[in-house]
Short mmCIF file of C-alpha atoms in Angstrom, two decimals:
data_model
loop_
_atom_site.label_atom_id
_atom_site.label_comp_id
_atom_site.label_asym_id
_atom_site.label_seq_id
_atom_site.Cartn_x
_atom_site.Cartn_y
_atom_site.Cartn_z
CA MET A 1 108.46 68.27 66.79
CA SER A 2 110.42 66.08 64.35
CA ASN A 3 113.74 64.56 65.36
CA TYR A 4 115.46 66.70 62.74
CA PHE A 5 114.16 69.86 64.42
CA LYS A 6 115.22 68.53 67.84
CA ILE A 7 118.77 67.97 66.58
CA SER A 8 118.80 71.40 64.94
CA LYS A 9 117.65 72.92 68.21
CA PHE A 10 120.38 71.10 70.14
CA PHE A 11 123.15 72.55 67.97
CA LEU A 12 122.04 76.07 68.88
CA PHE A 13 123.17 75.43 72.45
CA ILE A 14 126.75 74.51 71.51
CA PRO A 15 127.98 78.09 70.79
CA LEU A 16 126.99 79.08 74.33
CA LEU A 17 129.78 76.86 75.63
CA GLY A 18 132.15 77.79 72.81
CA VAL A 19 133.04 80.96 74.70
CA ALA A 20 135.30 78.80 76.89
CA ILE A 21 137.30 77.49 73.91
CA VAL A 22 140.92 78.67 73.71
CA SER A 23 142.71 77.15 70.71
CA THR A 24 146.33 77.40 71.84
CA SER A 25 147.62 75.84 68.60
CA THR A 26 146.37 78.78 66.50
CA LEU A 27 147.89 82.20 65.94
CA PHE A 28 144.93 83.88 67.70
CA PRO A 29 143.96 81.38 70.41
CA PHE A 30 141.19 83.46 71.97
CA ILE A 31 139.38 83.99 68.67
CA VAL A 32 139.78 81.21 66.11
CA GLY A 33 138.40 78.28 68.10
CA LYS A 34 135.31 80.24 69.07
CA TYR A 35 134.23 81.15 65.55
CA VAL A 36 135.04 77.66 64.25
CA ILE A 37 132.73 76.14 66.89
CA PHE A 38 130.08 78.77 66.22
CA ARG A 39 130.04 78.38 62.45
CA SER A 40 130.13 74.60 62.60
CA SER A 41 127.27 74.46 65.10
CA VAL A 42 125.10 76.90 63.16
CA ALA A 43 125.79 75.09 59.88
CA LEU A 44 124.72 71.79 61.43
CA ALA A 45 121.66 73.42 63.00
CA LEU A 46 120.69 74.79 59.58
CA LEU A 47 121.29 71.43 57.89
CA PHE A 48 118.97 69.56 60.26
CA PHE A 49 116.44 72.39 60.07
CA CYS A 50 116.32 72.00 56.29
CA LEU A 51 115.95 68.23 56.67
CA GLY A 52 113.14 68.84 59.12
CA VAL A 53 111.35 71.07 56.62
CA LEU A 54 111.98 68.64 53.76
CA PHE A 55 110.67 65.58 55.59
CA SER A 56 107.98 67.27 57.63
CA LYS A 57 104.70 65.37 57.94
CA ASN A 58 102.82 68.64 58.30
CA ASP A 59 104.15 71.05 55.70
CA LYS A 60 101.47 73.66 56.29
CA ALA A 61 102.19 73.93 60.01
CA VAL A 62 105.94 74.27 59.41
CA PHE A 63 105.58 76.91 56.71
CA ASP A 64 103.03 78.78 58.82
CA ARG A 65 105.61 78.89 61.60
CA ILE A 66 108.29 80.13 59.22
CA LYS A 67 105.96 82.83 57.90
CA SER A 68 105.01 83.90 61.42
CA VAL A 69 108.71 84.36 62.23
CA LEU A 70 109.44 86.28 59.03
CA LYS A 71 106.49 88.62 59.67
CA SER A 72 107.94 89.81 62.97
CA PRO A 73 109.09 93.45 62.59
CA LEU A 74 112.11 92.75 64.76
CA VAL A 75 113.12 89.80 62.58
CA ILE A 76 112.66 91.96 59.48
CA SER A 77 114.85 94.70 60.97
CA VAL A 78 117.63 92.22 61.82
CA MET A 79 117.48 90.80 58.29
CA ALA A 80 117.69 94.34 56.88
CA PHE A 81 120.77 95.07 58.98
CA VAL A 82 122.58 91.92 57.87
CA ALA A 83 121.56 92.57 54.25
CA SER A 84 123.00 96.10 54.41
CA PHE A 85 126.19 94.70 55.97
CA VAL A 86 126.62 92.18 53.15
CA LEU A 87 125.68 94.72 50.47
CA ALA A 88 128.20 97.24 51.80
CA GLY A 89 130.92 94.61 51.57
CA PHE A 90 129.95 93.66 48.02
CA PHE A 91 130.26 97.30 46.87
CA GLY A 92 133.20 98.12 49.15
CA VAL A 93 136.87 98.57 48.37
CA ALA A 94 137.77 94.90 49.06
CA PRO A 95 134.68 92.69 48.52
CA SER A 96 136.50 89.41 49.03
CA PHE A 97 138.02 90.53 52.33
CA SER A 98 134.67 91.93 53.48
CA PHE A 99 133.09 88.54 52.93
CA TRP A 100 135.78 86.23 54.34
CA SER A 101 137.52 88.60 56.79
CA ASN A 102 140.81 87.33 58.20
CA PHE A 103 142.21 84.81 60.66
CA GLU A 104 142.29 87.35 63.49
CA ARG A 105 138.76 88.80 63.38
CA GLY A 106 136.63 86.44 61.33
CA LEU A 107 133.83 89.02 61.31
CA GLY A 108 133.05 89.47 57.64
CA SER A 109 129.76 88.96 55.85
CA LEU A 110 130.10 85.19 56.14
CA GLU A 111 130.08 85.44 59.92
CA LEU A 112 127.12 87.85 59.96
CA LEU A 113 125.13 85.48 57.77
CA HIS A 114 125.81 82.76 60.33
CA PHE A 115 124.54 85.08 63.05
CA LEU A 116 121.39 85.72 61.02
CA VAL A 117 120.77 81.98 60.69
CA PHE A 118 121.44 81.57 64.42
CA PHE A 119 118.94 84.34 65.16
CA PHE A 120 116.26 82.95 62.83
CA LEU A 121 116.57 79.41 64.19
CA MET A 122 116.31 80.65 67.78
CA VAL A 123 113.06 82.45 67.02
CA PHE A 124 111.75 79.43 65.09
CA HIS A 125 112.68 76.73 67.61
CA PHE A 126 112.34 78.42 71.00
CA ARG A 127 108.59 78.86 71.26
CA GLU A 128 108.04 78.06 74.92
CA GLY A 129 109.27 79.76 78.05
CA LYS A 130 111.07 76.63 79.20
CA ASP A 131 113.19 76.73 76.01
CA TRP A 132 114.46 80.18 76.86
CA SER A 133 114.92 79.25 80.50
CA LYS A 134 117.20 76.38 79.48
CA PHE A 135 118.98 78.54 76.88
CA PHE A 136 119.75 81.29 79.40
CA GLY A 137 120.93 78.59 81.80
CA TRP A 138 123.40 77.27 79.22
CA ALA A 139 124.60 80.83 78.54
CA ILE A 140 125.21 81.30 82.27
CA PHE A 141 127.11 78.00 82.43
CA GLY A 142 129.24 79.14 79.49
CA GLY A 143 129.96 82.33 81.42
CA VAL A 144 131.07 80.31 84.45
CA LEU A 145 133.46 78.30 82.26
CA MET A 146 134.82 81.54 80.78
CA ALA A 147 135.47 82.92 84.26
CA LEU A 148 136.99 79.69 85.60
CA TYR A 149 139.48 79.67 82.72
CA GLY A 150 140.51 83.21 83.61
CA ILE A 151 140.85 82.35 87.30
CA LEU A 152 143.11 79.39 86.51
CA ALA A 153 145.17 81.53 84.11
CA ALA A 154 145.51 84.35 86.64
CA SER A 155 146.54 81.80 89.29
CA GLY A 156 149.43 80.64 87.10
CA PHE A 157 148.28 77.17 86.06
CA ASN A 158 150.31 75.75 83.17
CA GLY A 159 148.64 75.75 79.77
CA PHE A 160 146.24 78.60 80.58
CA LEU A 161 146.84 81.89 78.78
CA GLY A 162 146.34 85.29 80.37
CA GLY A 163 147.67 87.77 82.89
CA LYS A 164 148.41 86.96 86.53
CA TRP A 165 146.79 88.41 89.63
CA SER A 166 150.18 89.84 90.63
CA ASP A 167 150.74 91.67 87.34
CA ALA A 168 150.81 95.46 87.53
CA GLY A 169 147.55 96.85 86.19
CA PHE A 170 146.01 93.36 86.02
CA ARG A 171 142.60 93.16 84.34
CA PHE A 172 140.60 89.96 84.14
CA SER A 173 140.42 88.56 80.59
CA GLY A 174 138.92 85.10 81.11
CA SER A 175 138.85 82.81 78.10
CA ILE A 176 137.96 85.79 75.89
CA GLY A 177 141.43 87.32 76.06
CA ASN A 178 140.23 90.92 76.24
CA PRO A 179 139.02 92.50 79.52
CA ALA A 180 136.72 94.91 77.69
CA TYR A 181 134.70 92.05 76.21
CA VAL A 182 134.70 90.12 79.48
CA ALA A 183 132.98 93.17 80.97
CA VAL A 184 130.41 93.37 78.16
CA PHE A 185 129.74 89.63 78.35
CA SER A 186 129.28 89.98 82.12
CA LEU A 187 126.54 92.56 81.53
CA PHE A 188 124.61 90.05 79.44
CA LEU A 189 125.25 87.28 81.99
CA ILE A 190 123.89 89.46 84.78
CA PHE A 191 120.80 90.08 82.63
CA TYR A 192 120.26 86.32 82.16
CA VAL A 193 120.60 85.74 85.91
CA LEU A 194 118.24 88.56 86.87
CA TYR A 195 115.73 87.50 84.25
CA LEU A 196 115.58 83.94 85.53
CA LEU A 197 115.30 85.20 89.10
CA SER A 198 112.52 87.66 88.30
CA VAL A 199 110.40 85.30 86.25
CA LYS A 200 111.22 81.73 87.18
CA TYR A 201 111.73 82.36 90.90
CA ARG A 202 109.37 85.26 91.45
CA GLY A 203 108.14 85.06 95.04
CA LYS A 204 110.42 82.07 95.68
CA MET A 205 113.75 83.74 96.37
CA LYS A 206 114.57 81.41 99.26
CA GLU A 207 114.62 78.32 97.06
CA SER A 208 118.02 76.75 96.44
CA GLY A 209 117.87 77.50 92.71
CA ALA A 210 117.22 81.18 93.36
CA VAL A 211 120.02 81.39 95.95
CA PHE A 212 122.42 79.71 93.51
CA LEU A 213 121.51 82.22 90.80
CA MET A 214 122.04 85.12 93.21
CA VAL A 215 125.50 83.78 94.05
CA LEU A 216 126.28 83.56 90.33
CA GLY A 217 125.02 87.11 89.83
CA VAL A 218 127.42 88.39 92.49
CA PHE A 219 130.20 86.27 90.96
CA PHE A 220 129.67 87.83 87.52
CA LEU A 221 129.57 91.29 89.09
CA VAL A 222 132.97 90.63 90.70
CA ILE A 223 134.34 89.41 87.36
CA PHE A 224 132.92 92.57 85.78
CA ALA A 225 134.73 94.70 88.37
CA PHE A 226 138.08 92.95 87.82
CA ALA A 227 137.75 93.48 84.06
CA ALA A 228 137.93 97.20 84.95
CA THR A 229 136.46 98.57 81.73
CA ARG A 230 135.19 102.15 81.83
CA GLY A 231 132.85 101.88 78.85
CA ALA A 232 131.17 98.81 80.32
CA PHE A 233 130.97 100.54 83.71
CA LEU A 234 129.07 103.38 82.07
CA GLY A 235 126.91 100.73 80.42
CA LEU A 236 126.13 99.19 83.81
CA ILE A 237 125.20 102.55 85.32
CA ALA A 238 123.08 103.34 82.26
CA ALA A 239 121.38 99.94 82.64
CA ILE A 240 120.51 100.61 86.29
CA LEU A 241 119.15 104.06 85.48
CA ALA A 242 117.27 102.69 82.45
CA PHE A 243 115.63 100.00 84.57
CA LEU A 244 114.60 102.53 87.21
CA PHE A 245 113.30 104.90 84.52
CA TYR A 246 111.28 102.15 82.87
CA ALA A 247 109.92 100.87 86.18
CA GLY A 248 109.08 104.41 87.23
CA ILE A 249 106.91 105.11 84.20
CA ALA A 250 105.41 101.60 84.17
CA SER A 251 104.46 101.47 87.84
CA LYS A 252 102.63 104.46 89.29
CA ARG A 253 102.61 102.94 92.76
CA TRP A 254 106.41 102.76 92.97
CA ARG A 255 107.22 105.75 90.76
CA ILE A 256 108.53 108.05 93.50
CA LYS A 257 110.68 105.29 94.99
CA PHE A 258 112.18 104.38 91.62
CA ILE A 259 112.96 108.02 90.85
CA GLY A 260 114.56 108.38 94.28
CA ALA A 261 116.65 105.25 93.71
CA ALA A 262 117.81 106.59 90.35
CA MET A 263 118.93 109.83 91.99
CA VAL A 264 120.85 107.90 94.66
CA VAL A 265 122.63 105.77 92.03
CA ALA A 266 123.52 108.86 90.00
CA ALA A 267 124.83 110.62 93.12
CA ILE A 268 127.03 107.66 94.09
CA VAL A 269 128.54 107.51 90.61
CA VAL A 270 129.22 111.26 90.57
CA ILE A 271 130.93 111.03 93.97
CA LEU A 272 133.12 108.08 92.95
CA VAL A 273 134.19 109.80 89.73
CA ALA A 274 134.73 113.18 91.41
CA PHE A 275 136.88 111.67 94.17
CA LYS A 276 138.66 109.10 92.01
CA ASN A 277 142.06 110.34 93.26
CA VAL A 278 141.27 109.75 96.93
CA PRO A 279 143.71 107.06 98.19
CA PHE A 280 140.94 104.70 99.34
CA ILE A 281 139.21 104.74 95.95
CA LYS A 282 142.51 104.50 94.06
CA SER A 283 143.45 101.45 96.14
CA LEU A 284 140.45 99.49 94.87
CA PRO A 285 141.47 96.81 92.30
CA PHE A 286 138.92 98.17 89.85
CA SER A 287 139.48 101.90 90.51
CA ARG A 288 140.36 102.38 86.84
CA ILE A 289 136.67 102.41 85.93
CA PHE A 290 136.13 105.62 87.90
CA ASP A 291 138.74 107.51 85.86
CA ILE A 292 136.20 108.97 83.45
CA SER A 293 137.17 112.21 81.75
CA LEU A 294 137.22 113.72 78.29
CA SER A 295 140.88 114.57 78.86
CA THR A 296 142.09 111.00 79.42
CA LYS A 297 144.57 109.62 76.90
CA THR A 298 142.19 106.81 75.95
CA PHE A 299 139.40 109.22 75.08
CA GLU A 300 141.73 111.51 73.14
CA ASP A 301 142.94 108.56 71.05
CA ARG A 302 139.36 107.41 70.47
CA ALA A 303 138.33 110.91 69.38
CA ILE A 304 141.07 110.91 66.74
CA MET A 305 139.82 107.57 65.43
CA TRP A 306 136.23 108.84 65.32
CA LYS A 307 137.32 111.86 63.29
CA MET A 308 138.99 109.50 60.80
CA ALA A 309 135.77 107.48 60.58
CA ILE A 310 133.74 110.62 59.82
CA ASP A 311 136.22 111.66 57.14
CA GLY A 312 135.98 108.18 55.61
CA PHE A 313 132.20 108.37 55.64
CA LYS A 314 132.28 111.65 53.73
CA GLU A 315 134.23 109.94 50.95
CA ARG A 316 131.83 106.96 50.67
CA PRO A 317 128.59 108.06 52.35
CA VAL A 318 126.03 105.56 51.03
CA LEU A 319 127.42 102.05 51.65
CA GLY A 320 130.76 102.94 53.15
CA TRP A 321 134.07 101.19 52.59
CA GLY A 322 132.77 97.69 53.23
CA ALA A 323 132.85 95.45 56.27
CA GLU A 324 136.30 94.87 57.79
CA ASN A 325 137.79 97.66 55.65
CA PHE A 326 138.39 100.32 58.30
CA THR A 327 142.13 99.94 57.75
CA PHE A 328 141.68 101.66 54.38
CA VAL A 329 139.89 104.53 56.11
CA PHE A 330 142.64 104.71 58.72
CA ASP A 331 145.45 104.77 56.15
CA GLN A 332 143.81 107.29 53.84
CA ASN A 333 142.72 109.68 56.60
CA PHE A 334 145.60 109.17 59.01
CA ASN A 335 145.91 111.88 61.64
CA THR A 336 149.51 112.48 62.73
CA ALA A 337 148.28 113.37 66.23
CA TYR A 338 147.66 109.65 66.64
CA PHE A 339 151.32 108.79 66.08
CA LYS A 340 153.03 108.95 69.49
CA PRO A 341 156.08 106.65 69.48
CA ALA A 342 157.26 107.92 72.87
CA GLU A 343 154.03 106.62 74.41
CA GLY A 344 154.16 103.30 72.62
CA PHE A 345 151.52 104.31 70.12
CA GLY A 346 151.56 104.48 66.36
CA ALA A 347 150.08 101.03 65.66
CA TRP A 348 147.44 100.93 62.93
CA PHE A 349 143.89 100.17 63.97
CA ASP A 350 141.24 98.18 62.10
CA ARG A 351 138.29 99.59 64.04
CA ALA A 352 136.99 103.01 65.08
CA HIS A 353 136.35 101.75 68.62
CA ASN A 354 132.77 102.95 68.52
CA VAL A 355 129.98 100.80 67.08
CA PHE A 356 128.22 103.76 65.51
CA PHE A 357 131.30 105.20 63.81
CA ASP A 358 132.37 101.70 62.79
CA TYR A 359 129.13 101.03 60.95
CA LEU A 360 129.08 104.59 59.59
CA ALA A 361 132.52 104.20 57.99
CA GLU A 362 132.22 100.56 56.92
CA THR A 363 128.55 100.33 55.88
CA GLY A 364 127.70 103.97 55.26
CA ALA A 365 124.45 105.76 55.99
CA VAL A 366 122.44 102.74 54.82
CA GLY A 367 124.17 100.33 57.17
CA LEU A 368 124.08 102.65 60.17
CA ALA A 369 120.40 103.39 59.57
CA ALA A 370 119.64 99.66 59.39
CA TYR A 371 121.64 99.04 62.56
CA CYS A 372 119.80 101.79 64.45
CA ALA A 373 116.45 100.62 63.04
CA MET A 374 116.82 97.31 64.92
CA PHE A 375 116.81 99.19 68.20
CA VAL A 376 114.06 101.59 67.16
CA VAL A 377 111.85 98.57 66.44
CA PHE A 378 112.96 96.92 69.68
CA PHE A 379 112.10 99.94 71.83
CA LEU A 380 108.85 100.59 69.96
CA PHE A 381 107.54 97.09 70.56
CA LEU A 382 108.95 96.93 74.06
CA PHE A 383 106.84 99.90 75.14
CA ARG A 384 103.88 98.77 73.07
CA ASN A 385 103.85 95.37 74.76
CA SER A 386 104.30 96.88 78.19
CA GLY A 387 101.17 99.01 78.06
CA ILE A 388 103.29 102.18 78.25
CA THR A 389 102.36 105.14 76.08
CA PHE A 390 103.69 108.68 75.98
CA ARG A 391 100.41 110.18 74.80
CA LYS A 392 97.30 110.84 76.84
CA LYS A 393 95.07 107.78 76.93
CA THR A 394 91.52 108.02 75.67
CA GLY A 395 88.61 106.15 77.20
CA GLU A 396 88.84 103.65 74.36
CA ASP A 397 92.54 103.07 75.09
CA LYS A 398 91.82 102.43 78.75
CA ASN A 399 89.05 99.94 78.03
CA ALA A 400 91.28 98.11 75.56
CA ALA A 401 94.09 98.03 78.09
CA ILE A 402 91.80 96.40 80.65
CA GLN A 403 90.77 93.69 78.22
CA LYS A 404 94.23 93.09 76.78
CA GLU A 405 96.62 90.70 78.47
CA ARG A 406 99.73 92.52 79.65
CA HIS A 407 102.51 90.73 77.82
CA LEU A 408 105.46 92.17 79.72
CA GLY A 409 105.64 92.79 83.45
CA VAL A 410 107.45 95.77 84.93
CA VAL A 411 110.58 93.81 85.88
CA GLU A 412 110.67 91.81 82.64
CA GLY A 413 110.29 94.88 80.44
CA GLY A 414 112.70 96.86 82.59
CA LEU A 415 115.41 94.23 82.27
CA LEU A 416 115.01 94.01 78.50
CA PHE A 417 115.17 97.79 78.26
CA ALA A 418 118.22 97.92 80.53
CA VAL A 419 120.31 95.28 78.78
CA ILE A 420 119.94 96.90 75.36
CA VAL A 421 120.68 100.35 76.79
CA SER A 422 123.82 98.97 78.46
CA TYR A 423 124.95 97.41 75.16
CA LEU A 424 124.46 100.68 73.27
CA VAL A 425 126.21 102.81 75.90
CA GLN A 426 129.28 100.57 76.17
CA GLY A 427 129.39 100.55 72.36
CA ILE A 428 130.32 104.23 72.42
CA ALA A 429 133.89 103.18 73.25
CA LEU A 430 134.03 99.70 71.74
CA PHE A 431 133.19 97.72 68.59
CA ASP A 432 131.24 94.52 68.01
CA VAL A 433 132.98 91.15 68.04
CA GLY A 434 131.72 87.58 68.19
CA ILE A 435 130.90 87.59 71.91
CA THR A 436 128.83 90.77 71.65
CA TYR A 437 127.05 89.69 68.46
CA ILE A 438 126.01 86.32 69.83
CA ASN A 439 124.54 87.81 73.01
CA LEU A 440 122.92 90.71 71.20
CA PHE A 441 121.17 88.33 68.81
CA ILE A 442 120.11 86.10 71.72
CA VAL A 443 118.41 89.06 73.41
CA LEU A 444 116.82 90.24 70.16
CA ALA A 445 115.58 86.71 69.38
CA PHE A 446 114.09 86.46 72.85
CA ALA A 447 112.48 89.86 72.34
CA ALA A 448 110.98 88.67 69.04
CA HIS A 449 109.56 85.71 70.96
CA ARG A 450 108.00 88.04 73.52
CA PHE A 451 106.80 90.95 71.44
CA LYS A 452 103.51 91.18 69.68
CA SER A 453 104.01 91.79 65.97
CA VAL A 454 102.13 94.12 63.65
CA GLY A 455 98.52 93.26 62.85
CA GLY A 456 97.84 91.26 65.99
CA SER A 457 99.92 88.21 65.06
CA ALA A 458 102.61 87.23 67.49
CA VAL A 459 105.82 85.33 67.80
CA GLY A 460 105.50 83.79 71.21
CA VAL A 461 103.82 86.41 73.36
CA ARG A 462 102.06 84.04 75.78
CA GLY A 463 103.69 83.60 79.11
CA ALA A 464 107.17 84.36 80.32
CA LEU A 465 109.82 81.80 81.17
CA GLY A 466 108.03 78.63 82.07
CA GLY A 467 104.91 79.53 80.06
CA LYS A 468 103.66 78.25 76.70
CA ASP A 469 102.46 79.82 73.51
CA ASN A 470 100.26 78.09 71.01
CA ASN A 471 101.41 79.57 67.71
#
């Protein structure tokens, strides 16, 4: 690998630590510094990548690698999503705003193009299991820094922004500034920890590295609980059930046990939600997550927003109103039921607080279809590379399965399945921001590395973390 590519690769690690940046001198301290670090790092990574291509001593090998990446169906689906996002902004009601966004969000087409470059470079550079092992390790370290910032802020240290442990209704916000996104980030962090444990330390759980990872996993779970976010809680439960479902259909030997475990988990959740008003449960610091009901004020407000999004979609059904333009939808389709001054409401919203309705209103049917297509491709190739099929196998299928290397183990495939399911479920009550995008694209890039692509070619399907591929 050329030195230019090594430098490009290095800059991909920087955004993983950027989550701990809080730029107190800016109007939006929890947001601005993070996207400045992200864009700068990706731009530098792209610059050195281009220099590496330009001065490569083996042009054919480099271009073959680029072509192998671009042929991946998952890469194609991600490119299609970003293209639809940019196109919707170009034909939207405020093209300039859709591209640049604003100081507060910074999530216009320009940012999505940076995420696409970030995604492409990850798939191009990280071709060995040890690359992903290190990358997940850096992501975990970034998560620790995020949590430490929040702990210092909650403990009242000067210069650290955020609520205090003693505040009524305290929810942990870390260096992200929003408890809901701390919870979502924690879900991804738990995935990284479990993945490293299951692959790197399989059969070696007593080693110091494995014990340290287990401690971090519990730590992130505690942070998740103190973030007290109901949507993310549902995402966690969905992830557990998804893992057990996947493992149950992938492993005949353990099928009954996995099904039984899923039933136990479901029963525990039902009991906690049903008895949420019991004093003991209400006394828990994270009891808020058990208050799940269609009659809650939060859900009622969300439902009003979703109705506005649907009305906006009906007016511009193909490409929507353009990225970052939900405020136009909100203003034009305002529902007076949303205006409740006595309850402190009435503020205008710039999101539908649901990823699906957000993309439906802002990018139309084309954008939502492209967004959903990413996950259709993901699930299709996940099951394909796990040897799981929902049709009856023929003798030819069985012989081929014996001869074919199993690319994904039960735990590996189950964790990949679970983390994407958790992201989609929590997205029912939330919208995408920088911290969710970066982790989503990390998981999708890793999946592209692991999945076999159409026609027998592959983007890194040999080995898991710690293994090599020879593409």
